[in-house]
CSV table of C-alpha atoms in Angstrom, one decimal:
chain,number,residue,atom,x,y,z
V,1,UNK,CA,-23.4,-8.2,-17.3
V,2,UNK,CA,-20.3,-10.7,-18.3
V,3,UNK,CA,-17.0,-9.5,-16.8
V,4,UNK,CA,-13.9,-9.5,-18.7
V,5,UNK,CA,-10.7,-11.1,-16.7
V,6,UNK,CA,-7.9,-9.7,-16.2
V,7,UNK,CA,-4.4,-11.8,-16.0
V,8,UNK,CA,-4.6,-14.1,-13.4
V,9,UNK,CA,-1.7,-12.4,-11.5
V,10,UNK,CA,-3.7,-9.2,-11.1
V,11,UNK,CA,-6.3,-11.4,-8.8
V,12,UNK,CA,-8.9,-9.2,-10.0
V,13,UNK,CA,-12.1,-9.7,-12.0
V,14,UNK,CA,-14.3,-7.0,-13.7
V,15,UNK,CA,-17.5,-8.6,-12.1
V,16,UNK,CA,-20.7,-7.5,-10.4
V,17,UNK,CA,-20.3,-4.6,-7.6
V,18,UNK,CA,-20.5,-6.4,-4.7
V,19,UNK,CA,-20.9,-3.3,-2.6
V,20,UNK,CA,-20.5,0.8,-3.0
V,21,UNK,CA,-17.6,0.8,0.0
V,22,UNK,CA,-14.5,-1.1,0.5
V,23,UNK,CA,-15.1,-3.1,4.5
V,24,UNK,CA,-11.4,-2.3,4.4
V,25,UNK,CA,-10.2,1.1,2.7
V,26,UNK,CA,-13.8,2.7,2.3
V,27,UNK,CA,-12.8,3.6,-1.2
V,28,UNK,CA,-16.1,3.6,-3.4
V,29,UNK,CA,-15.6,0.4,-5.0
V,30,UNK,CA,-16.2,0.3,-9.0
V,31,UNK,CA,-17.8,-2.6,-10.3
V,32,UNK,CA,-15.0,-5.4,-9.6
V,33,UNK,CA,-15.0,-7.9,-6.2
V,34,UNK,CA,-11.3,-6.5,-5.4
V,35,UNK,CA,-11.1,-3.2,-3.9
V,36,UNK,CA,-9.6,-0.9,-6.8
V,37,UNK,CA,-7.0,1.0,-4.1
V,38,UNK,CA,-6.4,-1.6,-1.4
V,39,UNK,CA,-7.0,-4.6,-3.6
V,40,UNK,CA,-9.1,-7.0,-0.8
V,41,UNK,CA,-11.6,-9.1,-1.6
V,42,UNK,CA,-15.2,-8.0,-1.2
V,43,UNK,CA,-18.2,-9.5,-0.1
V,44,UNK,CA,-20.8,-10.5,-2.8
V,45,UNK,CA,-24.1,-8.5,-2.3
V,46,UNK,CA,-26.7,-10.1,0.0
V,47,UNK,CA,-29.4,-8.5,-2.9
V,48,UNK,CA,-27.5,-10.0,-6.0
V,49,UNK,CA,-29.4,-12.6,-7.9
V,50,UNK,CA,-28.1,-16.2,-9.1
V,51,UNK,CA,-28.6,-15.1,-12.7
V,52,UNK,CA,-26.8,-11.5,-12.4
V,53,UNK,CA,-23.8,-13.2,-10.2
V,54,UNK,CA,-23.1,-15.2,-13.2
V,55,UNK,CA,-23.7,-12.4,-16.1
V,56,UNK,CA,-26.7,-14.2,-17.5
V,57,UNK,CA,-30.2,-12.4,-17.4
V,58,UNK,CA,-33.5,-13.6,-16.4
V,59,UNK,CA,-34.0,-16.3,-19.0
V,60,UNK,CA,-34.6,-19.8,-18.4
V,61,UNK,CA,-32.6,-21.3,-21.3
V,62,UNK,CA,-28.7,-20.9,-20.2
V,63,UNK,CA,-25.6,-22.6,-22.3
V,64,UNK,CA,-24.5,-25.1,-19.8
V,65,UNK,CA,-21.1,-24.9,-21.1
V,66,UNK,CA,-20.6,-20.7,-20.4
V,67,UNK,CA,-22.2,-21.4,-17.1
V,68,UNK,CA,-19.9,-23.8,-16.2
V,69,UNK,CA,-16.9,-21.5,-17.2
V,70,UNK,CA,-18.0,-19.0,-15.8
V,71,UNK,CA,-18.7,-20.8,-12.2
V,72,UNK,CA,-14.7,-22.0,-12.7
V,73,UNK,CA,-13.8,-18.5,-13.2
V,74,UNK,CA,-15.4,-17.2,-10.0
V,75,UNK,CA,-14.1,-20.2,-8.4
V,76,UNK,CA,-10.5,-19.6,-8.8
V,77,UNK,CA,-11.1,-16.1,-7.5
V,78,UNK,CA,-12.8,-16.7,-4.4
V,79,UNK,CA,-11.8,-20.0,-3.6
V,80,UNK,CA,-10.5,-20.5,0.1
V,81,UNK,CA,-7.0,-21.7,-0.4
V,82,UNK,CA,-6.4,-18.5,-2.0
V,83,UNK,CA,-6.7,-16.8,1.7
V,84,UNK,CA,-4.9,-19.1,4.0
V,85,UNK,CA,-2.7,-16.5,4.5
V,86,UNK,CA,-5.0,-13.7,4.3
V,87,UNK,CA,-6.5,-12.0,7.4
V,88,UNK,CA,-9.6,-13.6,9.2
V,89,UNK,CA,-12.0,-11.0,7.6
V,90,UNK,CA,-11.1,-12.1,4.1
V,91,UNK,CA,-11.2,-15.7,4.9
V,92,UNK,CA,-14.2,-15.3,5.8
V,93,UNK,CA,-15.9,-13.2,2.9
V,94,UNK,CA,-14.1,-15.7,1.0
V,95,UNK,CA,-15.9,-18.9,2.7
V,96,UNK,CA,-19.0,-16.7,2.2
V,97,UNK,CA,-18.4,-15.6,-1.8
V,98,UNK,CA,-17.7,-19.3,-2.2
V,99,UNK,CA,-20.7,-20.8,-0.2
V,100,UNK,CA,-22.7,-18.5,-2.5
V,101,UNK,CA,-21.4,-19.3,-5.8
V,102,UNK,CA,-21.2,-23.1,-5.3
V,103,UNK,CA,-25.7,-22.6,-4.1
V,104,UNK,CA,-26.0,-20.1,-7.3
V,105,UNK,CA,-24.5,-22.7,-9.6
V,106,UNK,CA,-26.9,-25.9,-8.3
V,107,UNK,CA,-29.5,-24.0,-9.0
V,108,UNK,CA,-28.9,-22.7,-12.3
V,109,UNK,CA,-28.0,-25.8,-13.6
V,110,UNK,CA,-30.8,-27.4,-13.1
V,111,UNK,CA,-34.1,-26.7,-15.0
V,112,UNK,CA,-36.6,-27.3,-12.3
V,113,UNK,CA,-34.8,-25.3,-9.4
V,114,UNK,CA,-33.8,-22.8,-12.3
V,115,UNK,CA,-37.7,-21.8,-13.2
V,116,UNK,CA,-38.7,-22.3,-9.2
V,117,UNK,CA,-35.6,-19.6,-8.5
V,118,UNK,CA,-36.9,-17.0,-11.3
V,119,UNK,CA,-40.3,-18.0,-10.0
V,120,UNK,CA,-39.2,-16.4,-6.1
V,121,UNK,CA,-37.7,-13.7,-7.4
V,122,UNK,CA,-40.4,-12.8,-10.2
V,123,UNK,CA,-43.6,-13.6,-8.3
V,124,UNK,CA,-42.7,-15.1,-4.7
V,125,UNK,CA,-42.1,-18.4,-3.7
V,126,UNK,CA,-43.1,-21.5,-5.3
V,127,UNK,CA,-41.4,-24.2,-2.8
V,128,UNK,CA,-44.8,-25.0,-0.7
V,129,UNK,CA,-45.2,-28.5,-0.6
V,130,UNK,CA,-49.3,-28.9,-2.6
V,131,UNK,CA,-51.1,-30.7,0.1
V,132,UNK,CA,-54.1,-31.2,-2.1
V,133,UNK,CA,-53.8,-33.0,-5.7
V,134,UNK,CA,-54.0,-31.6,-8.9
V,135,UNK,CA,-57.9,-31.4,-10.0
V,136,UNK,CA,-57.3,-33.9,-12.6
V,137,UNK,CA,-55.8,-36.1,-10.7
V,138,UNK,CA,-58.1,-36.3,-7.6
V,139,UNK,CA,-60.0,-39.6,-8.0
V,140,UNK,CA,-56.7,-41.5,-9.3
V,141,UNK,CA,-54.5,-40.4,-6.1
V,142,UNK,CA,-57.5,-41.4,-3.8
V,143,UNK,CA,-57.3,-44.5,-5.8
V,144,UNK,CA,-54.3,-44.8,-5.3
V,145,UNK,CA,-54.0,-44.1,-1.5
V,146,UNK,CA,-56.2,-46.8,-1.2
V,147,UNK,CA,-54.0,-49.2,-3.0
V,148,UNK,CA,-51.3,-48.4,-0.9
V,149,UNK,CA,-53.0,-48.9,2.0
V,150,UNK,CA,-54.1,-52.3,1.0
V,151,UNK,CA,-50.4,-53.6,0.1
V,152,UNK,CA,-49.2,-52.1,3.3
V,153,UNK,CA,-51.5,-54.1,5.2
V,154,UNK,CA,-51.0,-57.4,3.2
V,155,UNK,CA,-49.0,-60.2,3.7
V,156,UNK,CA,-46.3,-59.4,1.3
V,157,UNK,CA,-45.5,-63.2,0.7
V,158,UNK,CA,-49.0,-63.6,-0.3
V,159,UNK,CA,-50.8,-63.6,-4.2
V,160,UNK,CA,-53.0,-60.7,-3.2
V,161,UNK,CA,-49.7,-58.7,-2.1
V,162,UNK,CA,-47.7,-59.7,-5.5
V,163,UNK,CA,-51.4,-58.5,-7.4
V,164,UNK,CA,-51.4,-55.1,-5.4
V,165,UNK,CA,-47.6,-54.8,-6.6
V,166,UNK,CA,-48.1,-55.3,-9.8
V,167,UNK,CA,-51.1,-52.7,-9.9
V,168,UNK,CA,-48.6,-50.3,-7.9
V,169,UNK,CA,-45.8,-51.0,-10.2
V,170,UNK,CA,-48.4,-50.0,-13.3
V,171,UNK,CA,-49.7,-46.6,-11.4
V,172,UNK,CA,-45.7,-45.5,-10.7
V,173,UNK,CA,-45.0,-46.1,-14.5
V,174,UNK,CA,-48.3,-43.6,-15.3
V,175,UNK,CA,-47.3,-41.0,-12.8
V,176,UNK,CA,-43.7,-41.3,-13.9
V,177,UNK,CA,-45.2,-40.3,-17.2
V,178,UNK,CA,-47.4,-37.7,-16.2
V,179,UNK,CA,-44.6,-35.5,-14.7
V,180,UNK,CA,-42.0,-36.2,-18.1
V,181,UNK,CA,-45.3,-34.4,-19.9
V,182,UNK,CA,-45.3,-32.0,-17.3
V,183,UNK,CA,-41.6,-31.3,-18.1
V,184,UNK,CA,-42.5,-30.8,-22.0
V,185,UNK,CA,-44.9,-28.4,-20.9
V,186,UNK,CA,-42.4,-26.3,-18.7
V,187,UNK,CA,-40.2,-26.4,-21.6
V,188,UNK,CA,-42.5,-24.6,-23.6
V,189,UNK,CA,-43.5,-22.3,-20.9
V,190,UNK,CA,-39.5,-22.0,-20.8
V,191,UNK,CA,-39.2,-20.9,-24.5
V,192,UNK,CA,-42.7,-18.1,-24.4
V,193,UNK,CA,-40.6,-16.7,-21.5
V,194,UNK,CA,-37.5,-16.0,-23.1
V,195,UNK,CA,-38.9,-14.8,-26.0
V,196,UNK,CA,-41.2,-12.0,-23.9
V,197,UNK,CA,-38.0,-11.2,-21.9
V,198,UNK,CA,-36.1,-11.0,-25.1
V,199,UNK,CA,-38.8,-8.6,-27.1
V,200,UNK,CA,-38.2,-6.3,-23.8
V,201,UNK,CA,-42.1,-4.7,-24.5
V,202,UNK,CA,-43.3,-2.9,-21.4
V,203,UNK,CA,-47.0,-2.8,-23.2
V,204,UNK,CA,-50.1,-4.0,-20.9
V,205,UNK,CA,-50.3,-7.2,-23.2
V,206,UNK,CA,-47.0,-7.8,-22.7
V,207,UNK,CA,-47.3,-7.7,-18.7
V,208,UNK,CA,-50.4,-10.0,-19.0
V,209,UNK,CA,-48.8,-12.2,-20.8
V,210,UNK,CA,-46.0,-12.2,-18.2
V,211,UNK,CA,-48.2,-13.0,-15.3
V,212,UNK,CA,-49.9,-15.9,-17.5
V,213,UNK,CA,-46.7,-17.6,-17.8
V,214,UNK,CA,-45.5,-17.0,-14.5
V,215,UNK,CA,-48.8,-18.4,-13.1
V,216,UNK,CA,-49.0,-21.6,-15.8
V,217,UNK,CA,-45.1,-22.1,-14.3
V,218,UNK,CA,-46.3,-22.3,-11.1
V,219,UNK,CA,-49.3,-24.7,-11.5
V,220,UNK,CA,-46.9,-27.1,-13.0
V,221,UNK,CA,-44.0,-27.3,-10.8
V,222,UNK,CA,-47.0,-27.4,-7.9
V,223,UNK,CA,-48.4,-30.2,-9.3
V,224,UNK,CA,-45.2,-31.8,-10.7
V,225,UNK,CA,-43.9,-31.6,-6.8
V,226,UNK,CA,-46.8,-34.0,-5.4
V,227,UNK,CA,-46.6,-36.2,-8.0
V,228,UNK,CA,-42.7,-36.5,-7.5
V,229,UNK,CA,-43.6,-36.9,-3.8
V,230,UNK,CA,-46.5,-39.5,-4.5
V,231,UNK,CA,-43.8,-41.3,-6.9
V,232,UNK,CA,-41.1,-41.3,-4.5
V,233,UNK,CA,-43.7,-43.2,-1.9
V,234,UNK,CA,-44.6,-45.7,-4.1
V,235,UNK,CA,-41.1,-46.8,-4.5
V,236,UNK,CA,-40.5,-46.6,-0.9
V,237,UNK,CA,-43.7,-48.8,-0.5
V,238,UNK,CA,-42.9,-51.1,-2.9
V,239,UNK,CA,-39.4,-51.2,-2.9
């Protein structure tokens, strides 16, 4: 839920409970990342998600501009040189709180590591490296792998090594194409998300058409991950 600051002189933030005890006072601490009685910093939960931390649910479209605000917001309350003189146990939940924050907003930022993020926590992890390639890609990336191991065996001052180039050069520019439509398609997988989350049904239908999505995500970052890998050797090759 979004917090509402208080003046900056305060140095508290309505935020996300970072835990149910002050580490300090063991007050019950009521929703804010300051103790309410002792006023010390607290630790941001272990089991609080990227999208929560920052007051946003579990959508997949997020205004760049409040996300950025609100990263500067939490920022300013947690940053280090706020603790120099502060005892070593808030320095260090501060270096922690900060570490976090800074990982939470690299990730939401992006779309790709946004949708693989939602992916781990909605249906488990999406960051194995495919070993295999996408079905309809098979016979092109054997292809392929032969090409590359042609020109990497060639003399590359030769007219059979500038040939093999060119041909490698054409191949990078169709896969390089191939993952931009893969993009469009997340995007629209982005926007039937958002609108499920945002109708809130808890009908069967509803929860089928929840694991559709979340599986038609997964195919496609899956595949758009080894054909960024395969791109990222041909320009290594070729380079």
């Amino acid at each position: 839920m979004d917090g509402h600051t208080h003046q900056h002189t305060s140095g508290r933030r309505e935020l996300q409970m970072a835990r149910s005890m002050c580490w300090h006072c063991q007050s019950e601490v009521s929703g804010e990342y300051f103790c309410d009685r002792c006023v010390k910093v607290q630790p941001v939960s272990k089991e609080l998600d990227y999208f929560t931390c920052f007051g946003f649910p579990r959508r997949l479209s997020i205004d760049q501009q409040k996300l950025e605000a609100k990263f500067y917001e939490l920022s300013r309350a947690f940053h280090p040189d706020f603790y120099q003189n502060k005892s070593d146990a808030e320095q260090t939940i501060s270096l922690g709180n900060s570490a976090m924050l800074n990982t939470a907003y690299r990730t939401l930022r992006d779309p790709i590591q946004r949708a693989e993020y939602l992916l781990d926590l909605e249906a488990g992890s999406v960051k194995d490296i495919r070993t295999t390639p996408p079905a309809d890609l098979f016979e092109e990336i054997l292809e392929l792998q032969d090409t590359l191991d042609e020109f990497r065996a060639s003399d590359r001052t030769s007219d059979t090594a500038a040939a093999l180039r060119t041909q490698l050069q054409t191949e990078r520019a169709a896969l390089e194409q191939r993952q931009r439509d893969m993009e469009s398609q997340l995007q629209q997988l982005f926007g039937r998300w958002d609108g499920l989350q945002d109708r809130g049904e808890a009908t069967e239908q509803a929860r089928t058409e929840r694991d559709h999505i979340l599986k038609d995500m997964r195919d496609i970052l899956s595949n758009r991950t080894y054909v960024k890998n395969i791109v990222n050797d041909l320009v290594a090759t070729i380079a």
